[in-house]
Short mmCIF file of C-alpha atoms in Angstrom, two decimals:
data_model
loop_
_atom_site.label_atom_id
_atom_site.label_comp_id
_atom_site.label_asym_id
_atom_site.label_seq_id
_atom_site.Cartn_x
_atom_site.Cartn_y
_atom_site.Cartn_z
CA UNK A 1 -79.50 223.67 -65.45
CA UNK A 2 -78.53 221.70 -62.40
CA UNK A 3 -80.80 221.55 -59.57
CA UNK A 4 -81.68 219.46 -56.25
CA UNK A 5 -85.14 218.09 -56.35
CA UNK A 6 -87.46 216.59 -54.48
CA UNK A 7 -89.28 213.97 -56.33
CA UNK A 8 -91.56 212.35 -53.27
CA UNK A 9 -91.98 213.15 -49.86
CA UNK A 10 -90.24 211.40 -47.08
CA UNK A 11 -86.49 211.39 -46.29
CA UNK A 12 -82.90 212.31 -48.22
CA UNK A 13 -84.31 209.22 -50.39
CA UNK A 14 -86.86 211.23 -52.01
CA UNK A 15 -84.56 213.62 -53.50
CA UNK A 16 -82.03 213.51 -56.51
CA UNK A 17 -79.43 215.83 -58.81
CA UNK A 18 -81.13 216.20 -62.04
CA UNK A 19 -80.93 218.70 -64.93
CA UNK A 20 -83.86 220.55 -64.93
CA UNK A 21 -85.23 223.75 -67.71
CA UNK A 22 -83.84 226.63 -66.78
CA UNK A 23 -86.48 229.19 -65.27
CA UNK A 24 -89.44 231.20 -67.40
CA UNK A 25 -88.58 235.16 -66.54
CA UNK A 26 -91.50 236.92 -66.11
CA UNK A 27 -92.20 240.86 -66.61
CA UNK A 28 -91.23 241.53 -62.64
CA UNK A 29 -88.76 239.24 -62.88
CA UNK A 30 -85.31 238.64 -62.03
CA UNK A 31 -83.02 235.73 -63.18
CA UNK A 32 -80.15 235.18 -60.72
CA UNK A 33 -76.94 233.29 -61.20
CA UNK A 34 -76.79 231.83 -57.94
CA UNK A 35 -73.17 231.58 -56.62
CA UNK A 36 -74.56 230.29 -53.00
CA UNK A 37 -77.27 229.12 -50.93
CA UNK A 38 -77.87 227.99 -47.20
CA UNK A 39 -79.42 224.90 -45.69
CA UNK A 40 -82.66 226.01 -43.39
CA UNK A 41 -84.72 223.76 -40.87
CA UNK A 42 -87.65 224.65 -43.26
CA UNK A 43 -85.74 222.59 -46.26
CA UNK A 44 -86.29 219.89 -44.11
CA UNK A 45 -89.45 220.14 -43.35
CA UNK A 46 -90.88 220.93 -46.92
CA UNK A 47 -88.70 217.53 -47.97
CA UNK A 48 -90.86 215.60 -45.37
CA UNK A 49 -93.79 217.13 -46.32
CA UNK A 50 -94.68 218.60 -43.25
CA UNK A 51 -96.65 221.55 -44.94
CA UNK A 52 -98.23 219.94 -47.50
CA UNK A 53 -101.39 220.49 -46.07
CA UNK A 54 -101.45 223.81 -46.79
CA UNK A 55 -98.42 224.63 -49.27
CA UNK A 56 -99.51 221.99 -51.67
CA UNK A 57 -96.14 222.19 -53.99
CA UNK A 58 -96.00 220.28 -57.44
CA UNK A 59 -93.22 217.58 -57.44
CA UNK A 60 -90.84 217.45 -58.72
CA UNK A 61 -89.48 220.27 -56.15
CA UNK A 62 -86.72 222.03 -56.21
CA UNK A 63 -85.58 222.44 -52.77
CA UNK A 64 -84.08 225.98 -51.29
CA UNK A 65 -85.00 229.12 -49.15
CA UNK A 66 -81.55 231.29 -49.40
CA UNK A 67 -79.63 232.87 -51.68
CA UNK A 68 -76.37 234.78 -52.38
CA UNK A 69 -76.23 235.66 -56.73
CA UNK A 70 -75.55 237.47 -59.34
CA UNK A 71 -78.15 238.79 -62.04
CA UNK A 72 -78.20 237.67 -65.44
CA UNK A 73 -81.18 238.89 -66.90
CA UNK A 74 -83.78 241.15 -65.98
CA UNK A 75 -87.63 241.02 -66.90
CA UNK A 76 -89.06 244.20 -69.10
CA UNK A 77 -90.88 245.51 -65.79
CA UNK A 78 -87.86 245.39 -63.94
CA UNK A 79 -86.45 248.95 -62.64
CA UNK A 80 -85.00 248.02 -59.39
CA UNK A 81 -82.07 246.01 -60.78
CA UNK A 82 -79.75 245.26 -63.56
CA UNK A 83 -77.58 242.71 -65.20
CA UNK A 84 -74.60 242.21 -63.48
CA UNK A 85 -75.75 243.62 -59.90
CA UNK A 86 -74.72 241.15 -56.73
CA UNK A 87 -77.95 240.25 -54.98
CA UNK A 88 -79.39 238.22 -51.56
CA UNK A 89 -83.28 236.96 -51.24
CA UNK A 90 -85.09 234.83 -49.55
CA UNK A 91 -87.87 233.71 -53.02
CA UNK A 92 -91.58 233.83 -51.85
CA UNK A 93 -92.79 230.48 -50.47
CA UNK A 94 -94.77 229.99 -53.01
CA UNK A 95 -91.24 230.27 -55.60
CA UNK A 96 -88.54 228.84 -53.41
CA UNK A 97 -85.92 226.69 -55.35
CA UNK A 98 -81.87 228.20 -54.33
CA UNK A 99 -80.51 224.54 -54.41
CA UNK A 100 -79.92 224.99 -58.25
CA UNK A 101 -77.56 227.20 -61.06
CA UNK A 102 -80.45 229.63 -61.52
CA UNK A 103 -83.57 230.73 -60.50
CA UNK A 104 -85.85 233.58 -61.49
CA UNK A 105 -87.10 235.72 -58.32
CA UNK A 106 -89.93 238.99 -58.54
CA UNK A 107 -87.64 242.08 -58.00
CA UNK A 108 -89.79 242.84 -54.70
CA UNK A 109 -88.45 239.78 -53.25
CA UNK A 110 -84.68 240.60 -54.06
CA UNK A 111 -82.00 243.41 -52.10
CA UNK A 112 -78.72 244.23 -53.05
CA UNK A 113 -76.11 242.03 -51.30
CA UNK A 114 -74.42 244.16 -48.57
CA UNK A 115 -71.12 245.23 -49.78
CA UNK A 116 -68.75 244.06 -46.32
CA UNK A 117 -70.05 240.13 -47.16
CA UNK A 118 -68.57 237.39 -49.28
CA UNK A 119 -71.49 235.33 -51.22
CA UNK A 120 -71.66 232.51 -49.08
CA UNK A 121 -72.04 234.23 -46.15
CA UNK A 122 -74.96 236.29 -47.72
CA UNK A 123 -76.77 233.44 -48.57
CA UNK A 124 -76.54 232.66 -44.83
CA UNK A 125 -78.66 235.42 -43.86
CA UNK A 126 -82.17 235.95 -45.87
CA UNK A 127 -84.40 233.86 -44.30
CA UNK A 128 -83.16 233.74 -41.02
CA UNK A 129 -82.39 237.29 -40.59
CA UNK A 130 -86.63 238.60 -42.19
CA UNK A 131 -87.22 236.07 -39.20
CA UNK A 132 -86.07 238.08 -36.97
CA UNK A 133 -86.99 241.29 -38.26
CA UNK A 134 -90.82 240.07 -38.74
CA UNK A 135 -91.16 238.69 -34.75
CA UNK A 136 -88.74 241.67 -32.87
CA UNK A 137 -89.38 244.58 -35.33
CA UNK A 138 -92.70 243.72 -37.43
CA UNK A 139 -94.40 241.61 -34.46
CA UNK A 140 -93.30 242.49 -30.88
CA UNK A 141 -92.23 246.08 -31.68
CA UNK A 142 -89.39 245.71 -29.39
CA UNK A 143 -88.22 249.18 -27.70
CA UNK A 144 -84.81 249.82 -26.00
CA UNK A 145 -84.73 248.67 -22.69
CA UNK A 146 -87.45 245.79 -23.36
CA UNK A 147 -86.25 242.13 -22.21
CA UNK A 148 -85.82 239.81 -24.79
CA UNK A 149 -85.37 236.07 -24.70
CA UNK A 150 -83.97 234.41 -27.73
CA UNK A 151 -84.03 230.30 -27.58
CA UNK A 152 -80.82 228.71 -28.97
CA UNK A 153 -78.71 231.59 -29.46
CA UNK A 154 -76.12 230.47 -31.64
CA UNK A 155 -78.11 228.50 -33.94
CA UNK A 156 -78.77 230.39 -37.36
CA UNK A 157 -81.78 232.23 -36.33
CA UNK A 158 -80.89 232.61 -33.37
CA UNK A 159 -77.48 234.13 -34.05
CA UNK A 160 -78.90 236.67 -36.05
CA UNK A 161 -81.54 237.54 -33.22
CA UNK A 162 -79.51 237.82 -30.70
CA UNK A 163 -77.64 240.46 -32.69
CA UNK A 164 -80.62 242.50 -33.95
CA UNK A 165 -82.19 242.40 -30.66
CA UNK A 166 -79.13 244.06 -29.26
CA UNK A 167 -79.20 246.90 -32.28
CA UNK A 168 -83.02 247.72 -31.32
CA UNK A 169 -81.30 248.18 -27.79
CA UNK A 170 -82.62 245.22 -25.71
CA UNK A 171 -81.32 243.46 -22.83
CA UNK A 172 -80.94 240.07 -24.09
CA UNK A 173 -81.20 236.92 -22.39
CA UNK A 174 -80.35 233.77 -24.58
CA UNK A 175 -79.76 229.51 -24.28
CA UNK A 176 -76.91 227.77 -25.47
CA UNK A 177 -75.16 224.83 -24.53
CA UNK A 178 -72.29 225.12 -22.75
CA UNK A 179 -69.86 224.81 -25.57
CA UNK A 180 -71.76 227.90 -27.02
CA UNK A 181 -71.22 230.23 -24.52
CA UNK A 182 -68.55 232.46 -25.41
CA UNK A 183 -70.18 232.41 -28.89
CA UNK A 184 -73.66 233.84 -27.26
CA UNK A 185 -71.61 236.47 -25.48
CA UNK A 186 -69.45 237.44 -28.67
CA UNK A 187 -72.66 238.26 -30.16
CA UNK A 188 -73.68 240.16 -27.50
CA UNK A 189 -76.22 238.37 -25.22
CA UNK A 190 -76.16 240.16 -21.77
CA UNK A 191 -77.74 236.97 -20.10
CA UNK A 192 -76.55 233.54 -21.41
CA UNK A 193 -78.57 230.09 -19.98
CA UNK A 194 -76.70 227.07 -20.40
CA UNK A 195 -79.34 224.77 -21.08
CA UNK A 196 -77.08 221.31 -19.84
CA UNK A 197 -76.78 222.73 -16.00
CA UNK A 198 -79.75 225.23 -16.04
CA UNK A 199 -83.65 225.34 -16.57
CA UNK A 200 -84.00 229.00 -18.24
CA UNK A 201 -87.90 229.39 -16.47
CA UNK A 202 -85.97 229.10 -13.02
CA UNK A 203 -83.44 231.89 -14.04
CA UNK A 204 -85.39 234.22 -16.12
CA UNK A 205 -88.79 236.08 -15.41
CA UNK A 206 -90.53 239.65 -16.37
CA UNK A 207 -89.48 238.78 -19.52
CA UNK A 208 -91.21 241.26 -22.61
CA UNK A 209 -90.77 238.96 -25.98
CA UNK A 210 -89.36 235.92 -26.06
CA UNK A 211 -88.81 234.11 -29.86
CA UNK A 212 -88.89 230.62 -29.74
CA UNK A 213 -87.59 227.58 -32.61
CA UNK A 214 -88.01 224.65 -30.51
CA UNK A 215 -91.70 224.37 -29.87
CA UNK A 216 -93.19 221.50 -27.09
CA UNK A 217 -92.07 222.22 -23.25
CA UNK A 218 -89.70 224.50 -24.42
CA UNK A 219 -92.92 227.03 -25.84
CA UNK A 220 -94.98 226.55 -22.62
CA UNK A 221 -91.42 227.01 -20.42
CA UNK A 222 -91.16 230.51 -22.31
CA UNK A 223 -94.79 231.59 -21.42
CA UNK A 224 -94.12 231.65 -17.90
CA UNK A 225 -91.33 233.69 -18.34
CA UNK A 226 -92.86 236.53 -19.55
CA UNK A 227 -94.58 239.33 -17.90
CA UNK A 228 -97.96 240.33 -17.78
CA UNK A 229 -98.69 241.55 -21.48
CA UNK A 230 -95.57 240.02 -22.94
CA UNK A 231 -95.37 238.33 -26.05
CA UNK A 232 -94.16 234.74 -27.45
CA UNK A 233 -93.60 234.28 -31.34
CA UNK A 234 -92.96 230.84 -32.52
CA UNK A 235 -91.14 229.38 -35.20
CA UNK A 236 -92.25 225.94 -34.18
CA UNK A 237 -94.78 225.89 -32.39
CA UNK A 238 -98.47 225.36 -33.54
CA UNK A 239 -99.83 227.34 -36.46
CA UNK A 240 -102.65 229.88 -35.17
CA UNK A 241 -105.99 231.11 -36.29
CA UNK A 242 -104.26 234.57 -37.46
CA UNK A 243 -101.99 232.22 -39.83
CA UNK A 244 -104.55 230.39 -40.53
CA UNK A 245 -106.29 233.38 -41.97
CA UNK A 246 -103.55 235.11 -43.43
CA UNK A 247 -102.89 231.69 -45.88
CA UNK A 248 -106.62 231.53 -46.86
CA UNK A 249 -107.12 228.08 -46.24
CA UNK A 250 -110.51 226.02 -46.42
CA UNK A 251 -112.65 226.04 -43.21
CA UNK A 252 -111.53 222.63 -42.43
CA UNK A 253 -107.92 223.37 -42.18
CA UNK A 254 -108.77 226.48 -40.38
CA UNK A 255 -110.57 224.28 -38.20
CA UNK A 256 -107.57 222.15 -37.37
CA UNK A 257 -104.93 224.82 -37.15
CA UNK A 258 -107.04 226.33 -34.45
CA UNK A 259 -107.58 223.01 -32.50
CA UNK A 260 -103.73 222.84 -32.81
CA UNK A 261 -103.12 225.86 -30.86
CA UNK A 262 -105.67 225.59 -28.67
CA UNK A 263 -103.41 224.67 -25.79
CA UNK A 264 -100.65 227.07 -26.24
CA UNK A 265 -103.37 229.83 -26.53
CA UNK A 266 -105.17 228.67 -23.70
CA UNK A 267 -101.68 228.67 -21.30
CA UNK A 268 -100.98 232.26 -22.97
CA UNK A 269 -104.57 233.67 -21.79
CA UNK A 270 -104.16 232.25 -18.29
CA UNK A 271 -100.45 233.62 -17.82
CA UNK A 272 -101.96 236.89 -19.08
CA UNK A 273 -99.70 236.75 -22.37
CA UNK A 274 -99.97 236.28 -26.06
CA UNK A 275 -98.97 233.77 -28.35
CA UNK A 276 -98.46 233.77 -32.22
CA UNK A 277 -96.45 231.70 -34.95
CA UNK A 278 -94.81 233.00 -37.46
CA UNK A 279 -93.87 231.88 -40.95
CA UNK A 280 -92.34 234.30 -42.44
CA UNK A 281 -92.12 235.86 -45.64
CA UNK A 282 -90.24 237.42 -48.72
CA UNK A 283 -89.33 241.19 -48.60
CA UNK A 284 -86.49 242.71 -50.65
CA UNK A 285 -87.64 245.63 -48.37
CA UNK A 286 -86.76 244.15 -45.26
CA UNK A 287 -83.48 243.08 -46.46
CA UNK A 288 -82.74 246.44 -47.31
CA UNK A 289 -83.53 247.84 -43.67
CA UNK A 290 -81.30 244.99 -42.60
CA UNK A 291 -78.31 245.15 -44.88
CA UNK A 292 -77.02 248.93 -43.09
CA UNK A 293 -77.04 246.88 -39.70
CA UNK A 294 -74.76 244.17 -41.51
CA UNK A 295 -72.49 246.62 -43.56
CA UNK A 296 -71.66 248.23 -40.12
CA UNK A 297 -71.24 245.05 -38.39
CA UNK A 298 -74.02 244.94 -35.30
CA UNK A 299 -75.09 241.84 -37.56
CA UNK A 300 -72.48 239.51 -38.52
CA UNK A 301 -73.23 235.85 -40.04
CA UNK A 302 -72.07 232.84 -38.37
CA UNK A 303 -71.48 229.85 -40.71
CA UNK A 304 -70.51 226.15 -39.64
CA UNK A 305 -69.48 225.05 -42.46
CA UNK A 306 -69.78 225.44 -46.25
CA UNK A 307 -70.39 222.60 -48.91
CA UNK A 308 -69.80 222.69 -52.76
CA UNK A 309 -72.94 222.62 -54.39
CA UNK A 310 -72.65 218.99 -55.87
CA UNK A 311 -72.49 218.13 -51.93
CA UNK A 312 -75.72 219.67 -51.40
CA UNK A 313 -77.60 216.14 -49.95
CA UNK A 314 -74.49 215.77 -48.09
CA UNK A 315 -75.25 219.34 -46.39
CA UNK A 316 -78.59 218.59 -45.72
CA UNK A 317 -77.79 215.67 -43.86
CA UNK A 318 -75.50 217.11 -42.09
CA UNK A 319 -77.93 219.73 -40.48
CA UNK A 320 -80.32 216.64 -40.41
CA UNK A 321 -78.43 214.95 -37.90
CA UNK A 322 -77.58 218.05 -35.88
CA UNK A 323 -73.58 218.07 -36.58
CA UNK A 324 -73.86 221.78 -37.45
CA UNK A 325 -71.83 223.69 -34.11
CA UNK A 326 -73.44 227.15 -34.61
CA UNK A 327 -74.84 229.04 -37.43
CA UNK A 328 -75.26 228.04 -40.99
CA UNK A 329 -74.79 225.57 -43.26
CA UNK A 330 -74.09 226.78 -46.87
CA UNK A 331 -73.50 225.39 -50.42
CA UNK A 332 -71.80 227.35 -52.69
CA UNK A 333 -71.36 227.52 -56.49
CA UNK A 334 -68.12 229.00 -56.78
CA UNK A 335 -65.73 230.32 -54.58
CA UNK A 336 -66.07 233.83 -56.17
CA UNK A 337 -67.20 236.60 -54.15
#
């Protein structure tokens, strides 16, 4: 099959189109026909190397977090799904790959596309949209009337945060630039911060959660936002004991991820807040609370810009260099629903 690789770590240099075996099915298995996939931060990031530390992938690599496909085969364990269903997943980390013609995904991992979407703009949505069901619904536990703060609110997690915040019936505060404004309000952000004429910590306090994916001043900023008790989940920021733990790394990593946080953990303490990171993870289960909010349309997807899948470096240099306006970036297979 076709696929996107990664052969070394670094920059776009390190990866290449090559044909590659197509997957082993095992018993709990699923092999997808994938018609679309999305471009994620994370892509980036695993390209780089940036996690190697502790997600110590075999290269060659192929690359991908999202997907939008159909299924082609099923493994002899599998009872949740059948040949020809339409599906969405985000693989486990530990299985990722979506920049390719097929890839073979546990059934827990997998949910039936929602109905109201085409495939590219399901692909848009698996990994971005368990983000922001883990930190508001898993994490923070957010309650109607709660304040929530959602950094860059038209970006593609973001977007989707905004939205579910406002399902779980939140007043939601959000920052944009000022070309993003109207967007942030469309999706229904009761406060909007335009970041290029305002400093969100001198506009917004008492705040309950706030979900951060920029990391640096823009974590510490979001700390003194929040009220006694409140809680900040990072994307970006620095991994944390708890994560630490939950990967079951070796004492000496666990070491460093703690000295890592050690500053935004200290600021936390002495603003009487918390502070965790959050990498999320695979849940076909998740997707399937999520997929009623997008069939009735108090989630919708918002995609820049869609690629054809021999584009796919192209794509990924395009969110590279920040030319994305909003939302996603997607590649996609065919133009087939």
């Amino acid at each position: 099959m076709k696929a996107f690789t990664v052969e070394n770590y670094g920059d776009q240099a390190g990866m290449r189109a090559a044909d590659i075996p197509d997957p082993q099915v095992g018993a709990d298995d699923v092999l997808v026909k994938i018609h679309a996939a999305s471009i994620n931060p994370l892509d980036l990031r695993i390209r780089n190397g940036d996690f190697k530390a502790f997600m110590p992938y075999r290269l060659p690599l192929v690359l991908g977090n999202d997907l939008a496909g159909t299924v082609v085969r099923v493994g002899p364990s599998v009872t949740r799904f059948a040949v020809g269903d339409e599906v969405y997943a985000r693989p486990d980390k530990d299985r990722i790959g979506t920049f390719a013609e097929l890839i073979a995904v546990h059934q827990d991992d997998l949910a039936p596309k929602p109905a109201t979407l085409t495939m590219a703009e399901a692909a848009s949505l698996p990994l971005v949209a368990l983000t922001a069901w883990q930190a508001l619904v898993e994490r923070a536990r957010v309650q109607p009337g709660q304040k929530v703060l959602i950094h860059a609110g038209a970006g593609g997690l973001g977007s989707v945060a905004v939205q579910l915040a406002k399902a779980l019936g939140a007043h939601v505060a959000t920052t944009v630039s000022t070309a993003k404004v109207d967007l942030a309000k469309d999706l229904g952000a009761d406060v909007v911060v335009d970041y290029r004429t305002q400093d969100f910590e001198e506009v917004l306090d008492g705040y309950d959660v706030v979900l951060d994916s920029l990391g640096g001043e823009n974590l510490a900023k979001s700390l003194r936002v929040l009220k006694p008790g409140g809680t900040a989940i990072s994307v970006a920021g620095p991994p944390d004991p708890a994560f630490a733990r939950e990967l079951g790394v070796n004492p000496i990593l666990r070491l460093a991820m703690t000295a890592l946080s050690f500053t935004a953990r200290r600021n936390a303490k002495r603003h009487g807040v918390t502070y965790s990171f959050l990498f999320m993870k695979a849940s076909g289960d998740q997707l399937r609370e999520l997929t009623p909010l997008i069939d009735s349309g108090k989630i919708r997807p918002v995609i820049d810009r869609v690629f054809p899948f021999e584009q796919t470096l192209q794509a990924m240099e395009y969110v590279e260099k920040g030319q994305a306006k909003a939302g996603k970036v997607v590649v996609a297979m065919t133009q087939r629903r």
